[in-house]
Amino acid sequence: MNRYPAWKYLFIAVSILLGLLYTLPNFYGESPAVQISPLRNAAKADTGLLNRVEEALKKADLPTTGMFLEGGSIKVRFADTDTQIRARDALQSLLGNGYMVALNLLPNSPQWLTSIGALPMYLGLDLRGGVHFLLEVDMKGALSKALDRFSSDIRGSLREKKIPYAGLDKRGSLIIVKFRNAESRAQAEAEIKKNYPDLDLREENVSTEFHLAATLRPEAQKRIQDAAVQQNITTLRNRVNELGVAEPIIQQAGADRVVVQLPGVQDTAKAKDILGRTATLEVRMVDEEHDLSAALRGQIPFGSELYSERGGGPLLVKKQVVLTGDRINDAQPGFDNNNQPAVHLNLDNSGARIFQQLTRDNVGKRMAILLIEKNQAEVITAPVIREEIGGGRVQISGRMTSEEARDVALLLRAGALAAPMDIVEERTVGPSLGAENIESGFNSTLYGFAAIAVFMTIYYLVFGFISVLALGVNLLLLVGLLSILQATLTLPGMAAIALTLGMAIDANVLINERIRDELREGMAPQAAINAGYERAWATILDSNITTLIAGIALFAFGSGPIKGFAVVLCLGILTSMFSAVMVSRGFVNLVYGSRRKLERVSIGQVWKPVTNKR
Amino acid sequence: MEFFRFKRDIPFMSWGKYTTAISLVTFIAAVFFLVTKGLNLGVDFTGGTVMEVSYTQPADLNRIRGTLIKLGMADASVQNFGTSRDVLIRLPAKADMSSAKLSETVIAALHADDETAELRRVEFVGPQVGKELVENGALALLIVSLGIVAYLAMRFEWKFGVSGIIANLHDVVIILGFFAFFQWEFSLTVLAAILAILGYSVNESVVVFDRIRENFRKMRRASVAQVIDNAITRTMSRTIITHGSTQMVVVSMLLFGGESLHYFALALTIGILFGIYSSVLVASPLLMLLGVSRKDIVKPEKKPEPEAVP
């Protein structure tokens, strides 16, 4: 009656073994390491680079404890953090800007464990230290930028088709094109309809003027917003790479939010600075037709803006943007022919075409290159165009230091944000606090477990001991499962581990009490064990499913730490059901199942009332 | 070892009036404090900035306050956190200062004042994010409640579902009442604890309900009150032991879990204590009040199942 077929024992043994195997990596700890990965596709992490790194470290007399090539990056282990930091500095200066050299922690688990995919749990920021940002994309800003682009494109095509118009205005989410007569409006409407399917057009007559109002179609709006979030994520990824952080997380969260997590980052001020920068480049023409001195007195001509040149005088610049930083493929600091610091730009195909046309049409005129950072525009340089520039290679020089040139290049390379972003949530955890959190989480689990173990063994004797074993298996399976899934363990997650331990014992108590009950009723021991497990099962199922409902809802509606808690809670319920019902039964069967004549079982005292009811 | 030796079933149901009265009083008190004092909502919900700064020497709170006032943050609250060397600074969310640069300014000023000041933790939450969390939290509470009622109604009968959820919401309201009365900080993790308690406490009711269902089938001549009394008495030792073990873990969390888990563990402690009480003395009387009868469990059209023979 209380015997398991061999396959069930085998199944239990295999699951315990797997649990053990995948829990193991968590005990090896981590060692300081340096991670080297190429920033662009051109550079590759290969064995050649590995040799260069090895030689450089040997030359600098920095002993390593191992290095390997993995997933497109090189990882080098060190014995202590001191060597690690020195090695980072040495490697960064050797490899230059093309590579990201970041501090990292690598698990110490042996090769054979790693090769079967047994990795330690991934620790959340509250356990390892670091920063977490939640950024919100300003969707209004994204749409307004898109409308700006449309306005300048419409202007261009009307001019190209020689359709006369009396002006173009942007009002909120509307672009209003004014005409003198209905005829040219009809012409323009047909033209715009053909070329810009994303726009909805409406005719309006305001007193004697003929207006054409264009709005973005809803589906186009949605597409623009999605694209804005995607571009911002790409840009953030570039910027984070410049920070040199190992294993950063940059993910979309909801429709318009982006999560950025930088584990191990200490200098949060710098991180915030780099993330928040919205540097972009704009090429516009200098307005030379109007009077500068009049503008300085406050009469700024329509369609132009007043700026001051870096290190120079004021300048009237046309509002119309000819080229934006989106067209830049690469930007590198360097020097110009006069040995002045400069930024070398490489434009993409359509950027190169636009630039070539611009320089061809405007020889002898001045163009202005503006750097827009934190909503502040500054003219870096405003050179006179001497000749047509083809091939998409552009050099910006103008009174800057080599430091500034490097900064500008970095920002341009990292790309522009499609829309401004705000930090709506920030969490920083210092590394020492992270270590403390691990310790307190571990301790509360340990002491809680010990207390339960002592009590159960005293109260239920052999059955209590078996329950404790089952509980241990539960813990093993839970940690193993979390490691396999590579779920992120957070402090609330550790609390959930402790809590599920307390709750998991419920199933064992239900079973043991039920067996006592059956014994009390006068059932034979073997039959009592069987009935105890059978009858407790329905109750265990019901009570666990209700908790599971709560866990799933927590997962669905929670965010961050709550999600971590919910994952552990749900998994814990599943493993505890398995271990309490199947594993503990397996142990009981091993101990008692084979005995044909079982007089009594060790489950603590079973007290029988003198007057039996019924 | 054995703790409980019940000669006869304990007449819980005849105490129904008193226990219902007690629950009603605690419930009303909890609601009263919730309404009058309100919850001390943490930065997760209200938005704002919380900073944890640690010093090597016991911190001089007045000096820190002085530094903050100089920065123009007179409405900041400064208090010790855990030890006398750790300080918690709360800066309320302001419409005109949405910048996350705030924490940098503060830590720079504190560092200038005392070099040993070390930033251990910063949390900045925008007001919009906080508002969404409140909505999501309320939604989660609702979904969990509905899910549990639906499951119980399916597995048992609607009366079980209704009395089970009322008993559990009673626990939740009482935990909230405690947080309101003592003005403990109500954070996101506390919300998680409360939702976990909702699942945990219903677990408790289910065990008793299960026995009631079984007893209805077995004890054919007994009255409804007797059936329930017997079910509670028979599960009593399991109830105490289970809660005892969970409580041991939670107490261990309260003692060794550090400050970060303090209120989380506290919410669980209260929840577990009231979970025992409510599942036994709130859910079951409610079940009687709703007029549960054998017919609800043993369907008349079906032949009564023969008692399971082991």
mmCIF file of N, CA and C in Angstrom, chain B residues 1 4 15 28 33-34 67 74 107 114 117 122 128 133 142 154 162 169 237 242 257 269 276 282 285 290 304 310:
data_model
loop_
_atom_site.group_PDB
_atom_site.id
_atom_site.type_symbol
_atom_site.label_atom_id
_atom_site.label_comp_id
_atom_site.label_asym_id
_atom_site.label_seq_id
_atom_site.Cartn_x
_atom_site.Cartn_y
_atom_site.Cartn_z
ATOM 1 N N MET B 1 5.014 14.180 21.278
ATOM 2 C CA MET B 1 4.468 15.376 21.904
ATOM 3 C C MET B 1 3.118 15.693 21.269
ATOM 4 N N PHE B 4 -2.734 19.361 21.887
ATOM 5 C CA PHE B 4 -4.170 19.586 22.025
ATOM 6 C C PHE B 4 -4.900 18.297 22.337
ATOM 7 N N TRP B 15 -20.510 30.699 20.460
ATOM 8 C CA TRP B 15 -19.853 31.972 20.821
ATOM 9 C C TRP B 15 -20.009 33.002 19.697
ATOM 10 N N ILE B 28 -14.446 48.077 12.857
ATOM 11 C CA ILE B 28 -14.865 49.480 12.830
ATOM 12 C C ILE B 28 -13.740 50.386 13.315
ATOM 13 N N PHE B 33 -9.658 54.460 12.147
ATOM 14 C CA PHE B 33 -8.294 55.013 12.075
ATOM 15 C C PHE B 33 -7.864 55.259 10.633
ATOM 16 N N LEU B 34 -8.325 54.374 9.746
ATOM 17 C CA LEU B 34 -7.987 54.570 8.340
ATOM 18 C C LEU B 34 -8.559 55.882 7.834
ATOM 19 N N THR B 67 21.499 71.926 7.401
ATOM 20 C CA THR B 67 22.049 71.911 6.044
ATOM 21 C C THR B 67 20.934 71.914 5.006
ATOM 22 N N ALA B 74 13.045 73.046 3.578
ATOM 23 C CA ALA B 74 12.610 73.094 4.973
ATOM 24 C C ALA B 74 11.600 71.995 5.273
ATOM 25 N N ILE B 107 23.257 65.288 -1.305
ATOM 26 C CA ILE B 107 24.396 64.509 -0.801
ATOM 27 C C ILE B 107 25.674 65.332 -0.889
ATOM 28 N N ASP B 114 30.026 67.084 6.375
ATOM 29 C CA ASP B 114 30.668 66.006 7.123
ATOM 30 C C ASP B 114 31.181 64.993 6.105
ATOM 31 N N ALA B 117 29.853 61.297 5.444
ATOM 32 C CA ALA B 117 28.514 61.014 4.935
ATOM 33 C C ALA B 117 28.609 60.156 3.680
ATOM 34 N N VAL B 122 19.119 55.716 -2.622
ATOM 35 C CA VAL B 122 18.257 56.823 -3.022
ATOM 36 C C VAL B 122 17.058 56.240 -3.718
ATOM 37 N N GLN B 128 3.462 60.760 -10.899
ATOM 38 C CA GLN B 128 2.629 60.010 -11.841
ATOM 39 C C GLN B 128 2.793 58.508 -11.631
ATOM 40 N N LEU B 133 0.826 53.278 -9.339
ATOM 41 C CA LEU B 133 1.007 52.156 -8.418
ATOM 42 C C LEU B 133 -0.215 51.979 -7.539
ATOM 43 N N LEU B 142 -8.409 43.769 -5.939
ATOM 44 C CA LEU B 142 -9.730 43.406 -6.448
ATOM 45 C C LEU B 142 -9.687 42.074 -7.193
ATOM 46 N N MET B 154 -16.569 27.748 -6.992
ATOM 47 C CA MET B 154 -16.532 26.623 -7.904
ATOM 48 C C MET B 154 -16.269 25.313 -7.160
ATOM 49 N N VAL B 162 -18.173 33.704 -0.427
ATOM 50 C CA VAL B 162 -18.486 35.010 0.137
ATOM 51 C C VAL B 162 -17.959 35.132 1.569
ATOM 52 N N LEU B 169 -10.841 39.884 3.844
ATOM 53 C CA LEU B 169 -10.765 41.339 3.719
ATOM 54 C C LEU B 169 -10.750 41.973 5.110
ATOM 55 N N SER B 237 -5.356 21.871 15.874
ATOM 56 C CA SER B 237 -3.927 21.700 16.144
ATOM 57 C C SER B 237 -3.119 22.011 14.897
ATOM 58 N N THR B 242 0.701 25.206 12.006
ATOM 59 C CA THR B 242 1.077 25.852 10.748
ATOM 60 C C THR B 242 1.380 27.323 10.954
ATOM 61 N N GLY B 257 16.065 40.313 9.475
ATOM 62 C CA GLY B 257 15.898 40.801 8.098
ATOM 63 C C GLY B 257 16.354 42.228 7.890
ATOM 64 N N THR B 269 3.210 39.550 10.283
ATOM 65 C CA THR B 269 2.937 39.103 11.649
ATOM 66 C C THR B 269 1.490 39.372 12.030
ATOM 67 N N ILE B 276 -5.523 33.509 11.793
ATOM 68 C CA ILE B 276 -6.021 32.384 12.591
ATOM 69 C C ILE B 276 -7.420 32.717 13.080
ATOM 70 N N VAL B 282 -14.457 34.150 12.182
ATOM 71 C CA VAL B 282 -15.219 35.081 11.349
ATOM 72 C C VAL B 282 -15.857 34.330 10.186
ATOM 73 N N PRO B 285 -18.826 31.585 11.434
ATOM 74 C CA PRO B 285 -20.108 32.178 11.801
ATOM 75 C C PRO B 285 -20.815 32.820 10.606
ATOM 76 N N LEU B 290 -25.130 32.929 6.598
ATOM 77 C CA LEU B 290 -25.601 32.843 5.214
ATOM 78 C C LEU B 290 -26.504 31.633 5.018
ATOM 79 N N PRO B 304 -25.840 10.157 -2.449
ATOM 80 C CA PRO B 304 -24.726 10.494 -1.567
ATOM 81 C C PRO B 304 -23.572 9.520 -1.783
ATOM 82 N N PRO B 310 -10.571 3.342 2.710
ATOM 83 C CA PRO B 310 -9.129 3.402 2.435
ATOM 84 C C PRO B 310 -8.624 2.081 1.869
#
